Structures are given as C-alpha cells and as structure tokens.
Amino acid sequence: MQRIINFILDNRNTFLYVFLFSISLIITIQSHSFHQSKFFNSSKWVSGSIYETSSNITSYFNLKEDNERLVRENERLRFQLLNSEEALEKDSLKYKFEVIRAKITKNSYASPRNYLTINKGEKHGVTQDMGVISTKGILGIVENTSTKFATVQSILNTKSNINAKIKNTNYFGSLIWDAKEYNRVQLVDIPRLVPVKVGDTIVTGAMSSIFPENIPIGIILNFNLNEAQSFYNIDIRLFNDMANLSNIYIIKNKNRDEILNLEKRTLNAQ
C-alpha cells in the first residue's frame, strides 16, 4: 500500500496535469458546437473501427463453418447435375450416380506414380474404382480402401488411362500422363480426320463406367500428328491445380457392377 501511495506522490504533477487537461477538454467540447462535432465524429470512427475489427474476427472464425456449408451445397448440386433426368422424376431408385464428399489428407504430384489419400473409406461407402473429381474437374480413380480412408490413383500417374473426348463431339481418346509437368496431361488416339483446335475443351467420354460423361478435364495447349499411326498427340492443360487440392467428390456409378457383369458374360460366351 505504501508503494502505491509513494507512486502517486512521485507522479502527482502528472496526475494533476491529466486531470486538469480532461476537465478543460470536457468544458471546451460542451461549450463549442464545432468541437462537439469533431469529438462525436472521432468517437464514431473509433467505435466503427472497433466493431469492424470485431466483425472481421467473428467472420474469420466462421470461415470453417461457411466452407463446410458450401461443400455440402456443392455436393447436393453435383448430385443433381449428374442425375438431371432422374432427379426430375424424384425417385431415388432411378438415380444413376451417388456423390460422396471428402477431403484430401495427402497429395503427391512430383513422382511418376502419384497418389492422393482421402478421408473417406469403406464405412462411408467408398470402394475401388470409383471416380474422384473436384469442382473444376477429374482427379483420379479410387485404388485401395481401408475402413476410414482410401488412396486414389491420380491422373498424374503413368499408369492412368481414362476415356476422354473433345467437348461437343463424339471423338474419343485415352487420357495419359508423360510424367513431365504436373499441370499437363496428354490425349492420344484421336484420328487425324478430327478437326482439332488449340483452346478446345476436353471432357470425360461416355465409354467409361467410372466417370459420368462431360466432366471437365482441361483445354488443348498444342498438338502434333503421328504420321506413322495417323493419330494426334495432344497436350492438355488441366483445369485443376493438382498442387493445391482440398475438398473433393467421389462418384459412384450404381450401374457399374451390372454393366461389368454383362460385359463379362458376353466375353465368356464368345
């Protein structure tokens, strides 16, 4: 207590100055409209700045919740887009595709055989050979699963081979990767009679039982013609930034098993 008293006594001139200054400031503001206006404008600016900062902090902590809400909404919209005709009939038994949202927990893009690890597995209905996409385009195909996780063979994998076509045409080819650049893949086996142009959009084809037709892939950067085989080799710039991925969607074709069994029976009968 004695220290507090000594502190006040040692600084009594300062405390007296602050007290007198405050009194004079209050009197000045109350007696002059100009000063009142300046004071209230300043107080509004200070309070406004405080409220804005508080709002920004609150918004920051709400980002995770807002992002989760947007992912759920994208999942619902993706489901409707993939099942546009069936959705109109409002009969879930007629839906061809199911959509499962997930997140990438590990991503590689610098090796010849790249894989993604995702946080959904068998208990979530994920099985081998399901397609994986983002809001911008395809990412790969589920290769292995555990109870809660799965690994995905990336399109940036030298073993990857996906049916693709030039948008708004029926000209199909195979999408592969030459392991040179993480933002480019190649489309091969497009016949030389096909009119190919730089800037054309490449999408998934209808010959796959894994991906729905017309899922975006990328655009044509350049192409050359293999004279010996009469097929184009086409460089595709991906829509996805394969080095920066997070939220993804797993696509299940409910008719896949039936299609594969039918094709197997047909081959065995020959």
PDB file of C-alpha atoms in Angstrom:
ATOM      1  CA  MET A   1       0.000   0.000   0.000  1.00  0.00           C
ATOM      2  CA  GLN A   2       2.860   2.319   0.875  1.00  0.00           C
ATOM      3  CA  ARG A   3       4.317   1.743  -2.610  1.00  0.00           C
ATOM      4  CA  ILE A   4       1.083   2.847  -4.253  1.00  0.00           C
ATOM      5  CA  ILE A   5       0.992   5.983  -2.128  1.00  0.00           C
ATOM      6  CA  ASN A   6       4.640   6.733  -2.908  1.00  0.00           C
ATOM      7  CA  PHE A   7       3.955   6.205  -6.643  1.00  0.00           C
ATOM      8  CA  ILE A   8       1.053   8.677  -6.563  1.00  0.00           C
ATOM      9  CA  LEU A   9       3.115  11.221  -4.641  1.00  0.00           C
ATOM     10  CA  ASP A  10       6.061  10.877  -7.017  1.00  0.00           C
ATOM     11  CA  ASN A  11       3.798  11.426 -10.042  1.00  0.00           C
ATOM     12  CA  ARG A  12       1.342  13.911  -8.551  1.00  0.00           C
ATOM     13  CA  ASN A  13       2.209  16.587 -11.086  1.00  0.00           C
ATOM     14  CA  THR A  14       1.473  14.241 -13.971  1.00  0.00           C
ATOM     15  CA  PHE A  15      -1.843  13.135 -12.463  1.00  0.00           C
ATOM     16  CA  LEU A  16      -2.779  16.766 -11.800  1.00  0.00           C
ATOM     17  CA  TYR A  17      -1.965  17.711 -15.400  1.00  0.00           C
ATOM     18  CA  VAL A  18      -4.061  14.867 -16.818  1.00  0.00           C
ATOM     19  CA  PHE A  19      -6.963  15.753 -14.513  1.00  0.00           C
ATOM     20  CA  LEU A  20      -6.917  19.447 -15.422  1.00  0.00           C
ATOM     21  CA  PHE A  21      -6.495  18.656 -19.124  1.00  0.00           C
ATOM     22  CA  SER A  22      -9.522  16.357 -19.045  1.00  0.00           C
ATOM     23  CA  ILE A  23     -11.638  18.982 -17.292  1.00  0.00           C
ATOM     24  CA  SER A  24     -10.655  21.643 -19.817  1.00  0.00           C
ATOM     25  CA  LEU A  25     -11.303  19.311 -22.735  1.00  0.00           C
ATOM     26  CA  ILE A  26     -14.795  18.482 -21.461  1.00  0.00           C
ATOM     27  CA  ILE A  27     -15.610  22.158 -20.934  1.00  0.00           C
ATOM     28  CA  THR A  28     -14.316  23.056 -24.407  1.00  0.00           C
ATOM     29  CA  ILE A  29     -16.358  20.327 -26.109  1.00  0.00           C
ATOM     30  CA  GLN A  30     -19.533  21.245 -24.228  1.00  0.00           C
ATOM     31  CA  SER A  31     -19.248  24.946 -24.969  1.00  0.00           C
ATOM     32  CA  HIS A  32     -18.352  24.825 -28.684  1.00  0.00           C
ATOM     33  CA  SER A  33     -20.512  23.076 -31.305  1.00  0.00           C
ATOM     34  CA  PHE A  34     -17.551  22.711 -33.671  1.00  0.00           C
ATOM     35  CA  HIS A  35     -15.571  20.770 -31.093  1.00  0.00           C
ATOM     36  CA  GLN A  36     -18.629  18.708 -30.235  1.00  0.00           C
ATOM     37  CA  SER A  37     -18.994  17.727 -33.869  1.00  0.00           C
ATOM     38  CA  LYS A  38     -15.328  16.763 -34.161  1.00  0.00           C
ATOM     39  CA  PHE A  39     -15.485  14.795 -30.921  1.00  0.00           C
ATOM     40  CA  PHE A  40     -18.552  12.789 -31.887  1.00  0.00           C
ATOM     41  CA  ASN A  41     -17.220  12.110 -35.381  1.00  0.00           C
ATOM     42  CA  SER A  42     -13.989  10.847 -33.869  1.00  0.00           C
ATOM     43  CA  SER A  43     -15.845   8.667 -31.371  1.00  0.00           C
ATOM     44  CA  LYS A  44     -17.946   7.209 -34.179  1.00  0.00           C
ATOM     45  CA  TRP A  45     -14.792   6.464 -36.147  1.00  0.00           C
ATOM     46  CA  VAL A  46     -13.211   4.717 -33.140  1.00  0.00           C
ATOM     47  CA  SER A  47     -16.338   2.721 -32.324  1.00  0.00           C
ATOM     48  CA  GLY A  48     -16.790   1.881 -36.014  1.00  0.00           C
ATOM     49  CA  SER A  49     -13.227   0.629 -36.243  1.00  0.00           C
ATOM     50  CA  ILE A  50     -13.725  -1.498 -33.142  1.00  0.00           C
ATOM     51  CA  TYR A  51     -16.952  -3.002 -34.493  1.00  0.00           C
ATOM     52  CA  GLU A  52     -15.337  -3.653 -37.881  1.00  0.00           C
ATOM     53  CA  THR A  53     -12.389  -5.417 -36.262  1.00  0.00           C
ATOM     54  CA  SER A  54     -14.752  -7.467 -34.114  1.00  0.00           C
ATOM     55  CA  SER A  55     -16.801  -8.389 -37.194  1.00  0.00           C
ATOM     56  CA  ASN A  56     -13.672  -9.429 -39.087  1.00  0.00           C
ATOM     57  CA  ILE A  57     -12.559 -11.628 -36.205  1.00  0.00           C
ATOM     58  CA  THR A  58     -16.002 -13.248 -35.976  1.00  0.00           C
ATOM     59  CA  SER A  59     -16.069 -13.795 -39.750  1.00  0.00           C
ATOM     60  CA  TYR A  60     -12.643 -15.421 -39.630  1.00  0.00           C
ATOM     61  CA  PHE A  61     -13.746 -17.952 -37.039  1.00  0.00           C
ATOM     62  CA  ASN A  62     -16.917 -18.615 -39.054  1.00  0.00           C
ATOM     63  CA  LEU A  63     -14.945 -19.427 -42.223  1.00  0.00           C
ATOM     64  CA  LYS A  64     -14.674 -23.127 -41.411  1.00  0.00           C
ATOM     65  CA  GLU A  65     -18.418 -23.403 -40.839  1.00  0.00           C
ATOM     66  CA  ASP A  66     -19.190 -21.419 -44.009  1.00  0.00           C
ATOM     67  CA  ASN A  67     -16.765 -23.536 -46.041  1.00  0.00           C
ATOM     68  CA  GLU A  68     -18.351 -26.743 -44.763  1.00  0.00           C
ATOM     69  CA  ARG A  69     -21.773 -25.409 -45.703  1.00  0.00           C
ATOM     70  CA  LEU A  70     -20.577 -24.589 -49.225  1.00  0.00           C
ATOM     71  CA  VAL A  71     -19.073 -28.065 -49.625  1.00  0.00           C
ATOM     72  CA  ARG A  72     -22.387 -29.654 -48.613  1.00  0.00           C
ATOM     73  CA  GLU A  73     -24.225 -27.400 -51.040  1.00  0.00           C
ATOM     74  CA  ASN A  74     -21.792 -28.306 -53.839  1.00  0.00           C
ATOM     75  CA  GLU A  75     -22.320 -31.980 -53.052  1.00  0.00           C
ATOM     76  CA  ARG A  76     -26.070 -31.567 -53.436  1.00  0.00           C
ATOM     77  CA  LEU A  77     -25.736 -29.572 -56.661  1.00  0.00           C
ATOM     78  CA  ARG A  78     -23.218 -32.051 -58.067  1.00  0.00           C
ATOM     79  CA  PHE A  79     -25.664 -34.874 -57.355  1.00  0.00           C
ATOM     80  CA  GLN A  80     -28.439 -33.032 -59.181  1.00  0.00           C
ATOM     81  CA  LEU A  81     -26.211 -32.275 -62.169  1.00  0.00           C
ATOM     82  CA  LEU A  82     -25.094 -35.883 -62.539  1.00  0.00           C
ATOM     83  CA  ASN A  83     -28.656 -37.145 -62.211  1.00  0.00           C
ATOM     84  CA  SER A  84     -30.534 -34.374 -64.001  1.00  0.00           C
ATOM     85  CA  GLU A  85     -33.063 -36.589 -65.771  1.00  0.00           C
ATOM     86  CA  GLU A  86     -33.576 -38.962 -62.858  1.00  0.00           C
ATOM     87  CA  ALA A  87     -33.836 -36.112 -60.345  1.00  0.00           C
ATOM     88  CA  LEU A  88     -36.820 -34.709 -62.212  1.00  0.00           C
ATOM     89  CA  GLU A  89     -38.689 -37.945 -61.546  1.00  0.00           C
ATOM     90  CA  LYS A  90     -37.938 -37.666 -57.784  1.00  0.00           C
ATOM     91  CA  ASP A  91     -37.380 -41.397 -57.472  1.00  0.00           C
ATOM     92  CA  SER A  92     -34.138 -42.245 -55.674  1.00  0.00           C
ATOM     93  CA  LEU A  93     -34.189 -45.767 -57.112  1.00  0.00           C
ATOM     94  CA  LYS A  94     -33.668 -44.276 -60.559  1.00  0.00           C
ATOM     95  CA  TYR A  95     -30.570 -42.265 -59.611  1.00  0.00           C
ATOM     96  CA  LYS A  96     -27.563 -43.456 -61.571  1.00  0.00           C
ATOM     97  CA  PHE A  97     -24.817 -41.709 -59.601  1.00  0.00           C
ATOM     98  CA  GLU A  98     -24.126 -41.160 -55.928  1.00  0.00           C
ATOM     99  CA  VAL A  99     -21.872 -38.361 -54.655  1.00  0.00           C
ATOM    100  CA  ILE A 100     -19.741 -38.607 -51.505  1.00  0.00           C
ATOM    101  CA  ARG A 101     -17.839 -35.536 -50.341  1.00  0.00           C
ATOM    102  CA  ALA A 102     -14.364 -35.941 -48.857  1.00  0.00           C
ATOM    103  CA  LYS A 103     -11.087 -34.147 -48.186  1.00  0.00           C
ATOM    104  CA  ILE A 104      -7.571 -34.852 -49.336  1.00  0.00           C
ATOM    105  CA  THR A 105      -5.199 -35.644 -46.464  1.00  0.00           C
ATOM    106  CA  LYS A 106      -2.129 -36.297 -48.614  1.00  0.00           C
ATOM    107  CA  ASN A 107      -1.271 -35.310 -52.158  1.00  0.00           C
ATOM    108  CA  SER A 108       1.718 -36.155 -54.346  1.00  0.00           C
ATOM    109  CA  TYR A 109       2.321 -34.694 -57.794  1.00  0.00           C
ATOM    110  CA  ALA A 110       6.079 -34.874 -58.399  1.00  0.00           C
ATOM    111  CA  SER A 111       6.684 -38.606 -58.906  1.00  0.00           C
ATOM    112  CA  PRO A 112       5.856 -40.775 -61.941  1.00  0.00           C
ATOM    113  CA  ARG A 113       3.131 -42.588 -59.976  1.00  0.00           C
ATOM    114  CA  ASN A 114       1.257 -40.088 -57.847  1.00  0.00           C
ATOM    115  CA  TYR A 115      -1.481 -40.873 -55.363  1.00  0.00           C
ATOM    116  CA  LEU A 116      -3.950 -38.957 -53.223  1.00  0.00           C
ATOM    117  CA  THR A 117      -5.091 -40.062 -49.768  1.00  0.00           C
ATOM    118  CA  ILE A 118      -8.659 -39.085 -48.822  1.00  0.00           C
ATOM    119  CA  ASN A 119     -10.536 -39.175 -45.505  1.00  0.00           C
ATOM    120  CA  LYS A 120     -13.407 -41.435 -46.589  1.00  0.00           C
ATOM    121  CA  GLY A 121     -13.307 -45.220 -46.765  1.00  0.00           C
ATOM    122  CA  GLU A 122     -15.354 -48.398 -46.707  1.00  0.00           C
ATOM    123  CA  LYS A 123     -17.614 -47.331 -43.834  1.00  0.00           C
ATOM    124  CA  HIS A 124     -18.613 -44.308 -45.931  1.00  0.00           C
ATOM    125  CA  GLY A 125     -19.471 -46.460 -48.957  1.00  0.00           C
ATOM    126  CA  VAL A 126     -16.216 -45.879 -50.844  1.00  0.00           C
ATOM    127  CA  THR A 127     -14.981 -48.830 -52.915  1.00  0.00           C
ATOM    128  CA  GLN A 128     -12.324 -49.496 -55.524  1.00  0.00           C
ATOM    129  CA  ASP A 129     -12.727 -47.965 -58.998  1.00  0.00           C
ATOM    130  CA  MET A 130     -14.884 -45.008 -58.009  1.00  0.00           C
ATOM    131  CA  GLY A 131     -14.180 -41.727 -59.796  1.00  0.00           C
ATOM    132  CA  VAL A 132     -12.834 -38.740 -57.882  1.00  0.00           C
ATOM    133  CA  ILE A 133     -13.405 -35.150 -59.002  1.00  0.00           C
ATOM    134  CA  SER A 134     -13.252 -31.580 -57.705  1.00  0.00           C
ATOM    135  CA  THR A 135     -15.446 -28.631 -58.606  1.00  0.00           C
ATOM    136  CA  LYS A 136     -13.063 -27.953 -61.523  1.00  0.00           C
ATOM    137  CA  GLY A 137     -12.630 -31.425 -62.987  1.00  0.00           C
ATOM    138  CA  ILE A 138     -11.410 -35.001 -62.597  1.00  0.00           C
ATOM    139  CA  LEU A 139      -8.636 -36.019 -60.191  1.00  0.00           C
ATOM    140  CA  GLY A 140      -8.314 -39.790 -60.424  1.00  0.00           C
ATOM    141  CA  ILE A 141      -9.750 -43.200 -59.508  1.00  0.00           C
ATOM    142  CA  VAL A 142     -10.003 -44.910 -56.113  1.00  0.00           C
ATOM    143  CA  GLU A 143      -7.453 -47.725 -55.990  1.00  0.00           C
ATOM    144  CA  ASN A 144      -7.383 -49.035 -52.409  1.00  0.00           C
ATOM    145  CA  THR A 145      -9.617 -48.579 -49.365  1.00  0.00           C
ATOM    146  CA  SER A 146      -9.498 -49.084 -45.618  1.00  0.00           C
ATOM    147  CA  THR A 147     -12.246 -48.574 -43.056  1.00  0.00           C
ATOM    148  CA  LYS A 148     -11.898 -44.783 -42.874  1.00  0.00           C
ATOM    149  CA  PHE A 149      -9.546 -43.837 -45.721  1.00  0.00           C
ATOM    150  CA  ALA A 150      -8.811 -44.514 -49.374  1.00  0.00           C
ATOM    151  CA  THR A 151      -5.993 -43.946 -51.838  1.00  0.00           C
ATOM    152  CA  VAL A 152      -6.663 -42.517 -55.261  1.00  0.00           C
ATOM    153  CA  GLN A 153      -4.584 -43.093 -58.371  1.00  0.00           C
ATOM    154  CA  SER A 154      -4.045 -39.540 -59.610  1.00  0.00           C
ATOM    155  CA  ILE A 155      -4.390 -38.619 -63.267  1.00  0.00           C
ATOM    156  CA  LEU A 156      -0.743 -37.617 -62.771  1.00  0.00           C
ATOM    157  CA  ASN A 157       0.236 -41.285 -62.807  1.00  0.00           C
ATOM    158  CA  THR A 158       1.940 -43.051 -65.690  1.00  0.00           C
ATOM    159  CA  LYS A 159      -0.458 -45.995 -65.192  1.00  0.00           C
ATOM    160  CA  SER A 160      -3.541 -43.772 -65.505  1.00  0.00           C
ATOM    161  CA  ASN A 161      -5.658 -44.272 -68.620  1.00  0.00           C
ATOM    162  CA  ILE A 162      -9.036 -42.512 -68.762  1.00  0.00           C
ATOM    163  CA  ASN A 163     -11.537 -42.251 -71.581  1.00  0.00           C
ATOM    164  CA  ALA A 164     -11.827 -38.630 -72.757  1.00  0.00           C
ATOM    165  CA  LYS A 165     -13.160 -36.687 -75.706  1.00  0.00           C
ATOM    166  CA  ILE A 166     -13.265 -33.273 -77.323  1.00  0.00           C
ATOM    167  CA  LYS A 167     -16.297 -31.439 -75.949  1.00  0.00           C
ATOM    168  CA  ASN A 168     -19.429 -31.399 -78.105  1.00  0.00           C
ATOM    169  CA  THR A 169     -18.080 -34.179 -80.326  1.00  0.00           C
ATOM    170  CA  ASN A 170     -18.059 -37.966 -80.247  1.00  0.00           C
ATOM    171  CA  TYR A 171     -14.326 -38.275 -80.908  1.00  0.00           C
ATOM    172  CA  PHE A 172     -12.797 -40.296 -78.083  1.00  0.00           C
ATOM    173  CA  GLY A 173      -9.253 -40.987 -76.998  1.00  0.00           C
ATOM    174  CA  SER A 174      -7.206 -42.014 -73.964  1.00  0.00           C
ATOM    175  CA  LEU A 175      -6.020 -39.550 -71.338  1.00  0.00           C
ATOM    176  CA  ILE A 176      -2.493 -40.373 -70.141  1.00  0.00           C
ATOM    177  CA  TRP A 177       0.436 -38.597 -68.444  1.00  0.00           C
ATOM    178  CA  ASP A 178       4.012 -38.368 -69.683  1.00  0.00           C
ATOM    179  CA  ALA A 179       5.360 -37.506 -66.188  1.00  0.00           C
ATOM    180  CA  LYS A 180       6.875 -34.208 -67.362  1.00  0.00           C
ATOM    181  CA  GLU A 181       4.667 -31.429 -65.939  1.00  0.00           C
ATOM    182  CA  TYR A 182       2.158 -31.588 -63.100  1.00  0.00           C
ATOM    183  CA  ASN A 183      -0.342 -29.279 -64.832  1.00  0.00           C
ATOM    184  CA  ARG A 184      -0.396 -31.077 -68.199  1.00  0.00           C
ATOM    185  CA  VAL A 185      -1.648 -34.438 -69.427  1.00  0.00           C
ATOM    186  CA  GLN A 186      -1.911 -35.939 -72.903  1.00  0.00           C
ATOM    187  CA  LEU A 187      -4.818 -37.103 -75.043  1.00  0.00           C
ATOM    188  CA  VAL A 188      -3.868 -39.798 -77.566  1.00  0.00           C
ATOM    189  CA  ASP A 189      -5.606 -41.929 -80.208  1.00  0.00           C
ATOM    190  CA  ILE A 190      -7.616 -39.064 -81.712  1.00  0.00           C
ATOM    191  CA  PRO A 191      -7.756 -39.741 -85.509  1.00  0.00           C
ATOM    192  CA  ARG A 192      -6.181 -37.251 -87.906  1.00  0.00           C
ATOM    193  CA  LEU A 193      -9.547 -36.609 -89.598  1.00  0.00           C
ATOM    194  CA  VAL A 194     -10.800 -34.894 -86.441  1.00  0.00           C
ATOM    195  CA  PRO A 195     -10.704 -31.050 -86.567  1.00  0.00           C
ATOM    196  CA  VAL A 196      -8.533 -30.205 -83.530  1.00  0.00           C
ATOM    197  CA  LYS A 197      -8.013 -26.611 -82.345  1.00  0.00           C
ATOM    198  CA  VAL A 198      -5.939 -25.019 -79.600  1.00  0.00           C
ATOM    199  CA  GLY A 199      -8.301 -23.916 -76.838  1.00  0.00           C
ATOM    200  CA  ASP A 200     -10.820 -26.740 -77.354  1.00  0.00           C
ATOM    201  CA  THR A 201     -12.181 -28.164 -74.096  1.00  0.00           C
ATOM    202  CA  ILE A 202     -11.530 -31.795 -73.169  1.00  0.00           C
ATOM    203  CA  VAL A 203     -14.070 -33.696 -71.030  1.00  0.00           C
ATOM    204  CA  THR A 204     -14.679 -37.267 -69.924  1.00  0.00           C
ATOM    205  CA  GLY A 205     -16.153 -39.577 -72.525  1.00  0.00           C
ATOM    206  CA  ALA A 206     -19.168 -41.854 -72.420  1.00  0.00           C
ATOM    207  CA  MET A 207     -17.137 -45.071 -72.762  1.00  0.00           C
ATOM    208  CA  SER A 208     -16.280 -45.207 -69.057  1.00  0.00           C
ATOM    209  CA  SER A 209     -18.270 -46.943 -66.336  1.00  0.00           C
ATOM    210  CA  ILE A 210     -16.377 -44.901 -63.723  1.00  0.00           C
ATOM    211  CA  PHE A 211     -16.841 -41.241 -64.658  1.00  0.00           C
ATOM    212  CA  PRO A 212     -20.041 -39.598 -65.894  1.00  0.00           C
ATOM    213  CA  GLU A 213     -19.809 -38.082 -69.343  1.00  0.00           C
ATOM    214  CA  ASN A 214     -18.724 -34.444 -69.784  1.00  0.00           C
ATOM    215  CA  ILE A 215     -16.802 -33.949 -66.535  1.00  0.00           C
ATOM    216  CA  PRO A 216     -14.261 -31.157 -67.303  1.00  0.00           C
ATOM    217  CA  ILE A 217     -10.592 -32.035 -67.720  1.00  0.00           C
ATOM    218  CA  GLY A 218      -8.789 -29.139 -69.399  1.00  0.00           C
ATOM    219  CA  ILE A 219      -8.099 -27.307 -72.656  1.00  0.00           C
ATOM    220  CA  ILE A 220      -5.870 -28.089 -75.646  1.00  0.00           C
ATOM    221  CA  LEU A 221      -2.495 -26.323 -75.465  1.00  0.00           C
ATOM    222  CA  ASN A 222      -0.899 -27.802 -78.559  1.00  0.00           C
ATOM    223  CA  PHE A 223      -0.942 -30.945 -80.710  1.00  0.00           C
ATOM    224  CA  ASN A 224       1.075 -32.844 -83.270  1.00  0.00           C
ATOM    225  CA  LEU A 225       0.321 -35.639 -85.689  1.00  0.00           C
ATOM    226  CA  ASN A 226       1.968 -39.037 -85.524  1.00  0.00           C
ATOM    227  CA  GLU A 227       2.341 -39.645 -89.289  1.00  0.00           C
ATOM    228  CA  ALA A 228       3.059 -43.355 -88.877  1.00  0.00           C
ATOM    229  CA  GLN A 229      -0.159 -44.108 -86.987  1.00  0.00           C
ATOM    230  CA  SER A 230      -2.338 -41.212 -88.183  1.00  0.00           C
ATOM    231  CA  PHE A 231      -3.299 -40.200 -84.646  1.00  0.00           C
ATOM    232  CA  TYR A 232      -2.856 -36.913 -82.809  1.00  0.00           C
ATOM    233  CA  ASN A 233      -0.809 -36.468 -79.662  1.00  0.00           C
ATOM    234  CA  ILE A 234      -2.487 -33.611 -77.794  1.00  0.00           C
ATOM    235  CA  ASP A 235      -1.209 -31.653 -74.778  1.00  0.00           C
ATOM    236  CA  ILE A 236      -3.936 -30.721 -72.286  1.00  0.00           C
ATOM    237  CA  ARG A 237      -3.653 -28.039 -69.618  1.00  0.00           C
ATOM    238  CA  LEU A 238      -5.657 -29.201 -66.609  1.00  0.00           C
ATOM    239  CA  PHE A 239      -8.382 -27.077 -65.062  1.00  0.00           C
ATOM    240  CA  ASN A 240      -7.375 -28.390 -61.635  1.00  0.00           C
ATOM    241  CA  ASP A 241      -4.299 -27.083 -59.861  1.00  0.00           C
ATOM    242  CA  MET A 242      -3.003 -30.519 -58.888  1.00  0.00           C
ATOM    243  CA  ALA A 243      -0.600 -28.999 -56.346  1.00  0.00           C
ATOM    244  CA  ASN A 244      -3.389 -27.239 -54.442  1.00  0.00           C
ATOM    245  CA  LEU A 245      -6.296 -29.557 -53.656  1.00  0.00           C
ATOM    246  CA  SER A 246      -8.589 -29.940 -50.654  1.00  0.00           C
ATOM    247  CA  ASN A 247     -12.316 -30.673 -50.990  1.00  0.00           C
ATOM    248  CA  ILE A 248     -13.230 -33.404 -53.459  1.00  0.00           C
ATOM    249  CA  TYR A 249     -16.190 -35.568 -54.501  1.00  0.00           C
ATOM    250  CA  ILE A 250     -16.298 -39.321 -55.004  1.00  0.00           C
ATOM    251  CA  ILE A 251     -18.606 -40.562 -57.753  1.00  0.00           C
ATOM    252  CA  LYS A 252     -20.300 -43.952 -57.563  1.00  0.00           C
ATOM    253  CA  ASN A 253     -21.945 -45.357 -60.688  1.00  0.00           C
ATOM    254  CA  LYS A 254     -24.757 -47.538 -59.318  1.00  0.00           C
ATOM    255  CA  ASN A 255     -24.979 -49.383 -62.640  1.00  0.00           C
ATOM    256  CA  ARG A 256     -21.259 -50.219 -62.846  1.00  0.00           C
ATOM    257  CA  ASP A 257     -21.456 -53.761 -61.429  1.00  0.00           C
ATOM    258  CA  GLU A 258     -24.361 -54.647 -63.705  1.00  0.00           C
ATOM    259  CA  ILE A 259     -22.516 -53.315 -66.763  1.00  0.00           C
ATOM    260  CA  LEU A 260     -19.283 -55.180 -65.911  1.00  0.00           C
ATOM    261  CA  ASN A 261     -21.105 -58.448 -65.229  1.00  0.00           C
ATOM    262  CA  LEU A 262     -22.965 -58.178 -68.523  1.00  0.00           C
ATOM    263  CA  GLU A 263     -19.759 -57.483 -70.444  1.00  0.00           C
ATOM    264  CA  LYS A 264     -18.013 -60.384 -68.687  1.00  0.00           C
ATOM    265  CA  ARG A 265     -20.823 -62.818 -69.583  1.00  0.00           C
ATOM    266  CA  THR A 266     -20.717 -61.599 -73.167  1.00  0.00           C
ATOM    267  CA  LEU A 267     -16.947 -62.223 -73.417  1.00  0.00           C
ATOM    268  CA  ASN A 268     -17.239 -65.654 -71.817  1.00  0.00           C
ATOM    269  CA  ALA A 269     -19.930 -66.657 -74.273  1.00  0.00           C
ATOM    270  CA  GLN A 270     -17.718 -65.982 -77.289  1.00  0.00           C
TER     271      GLN A 270
END
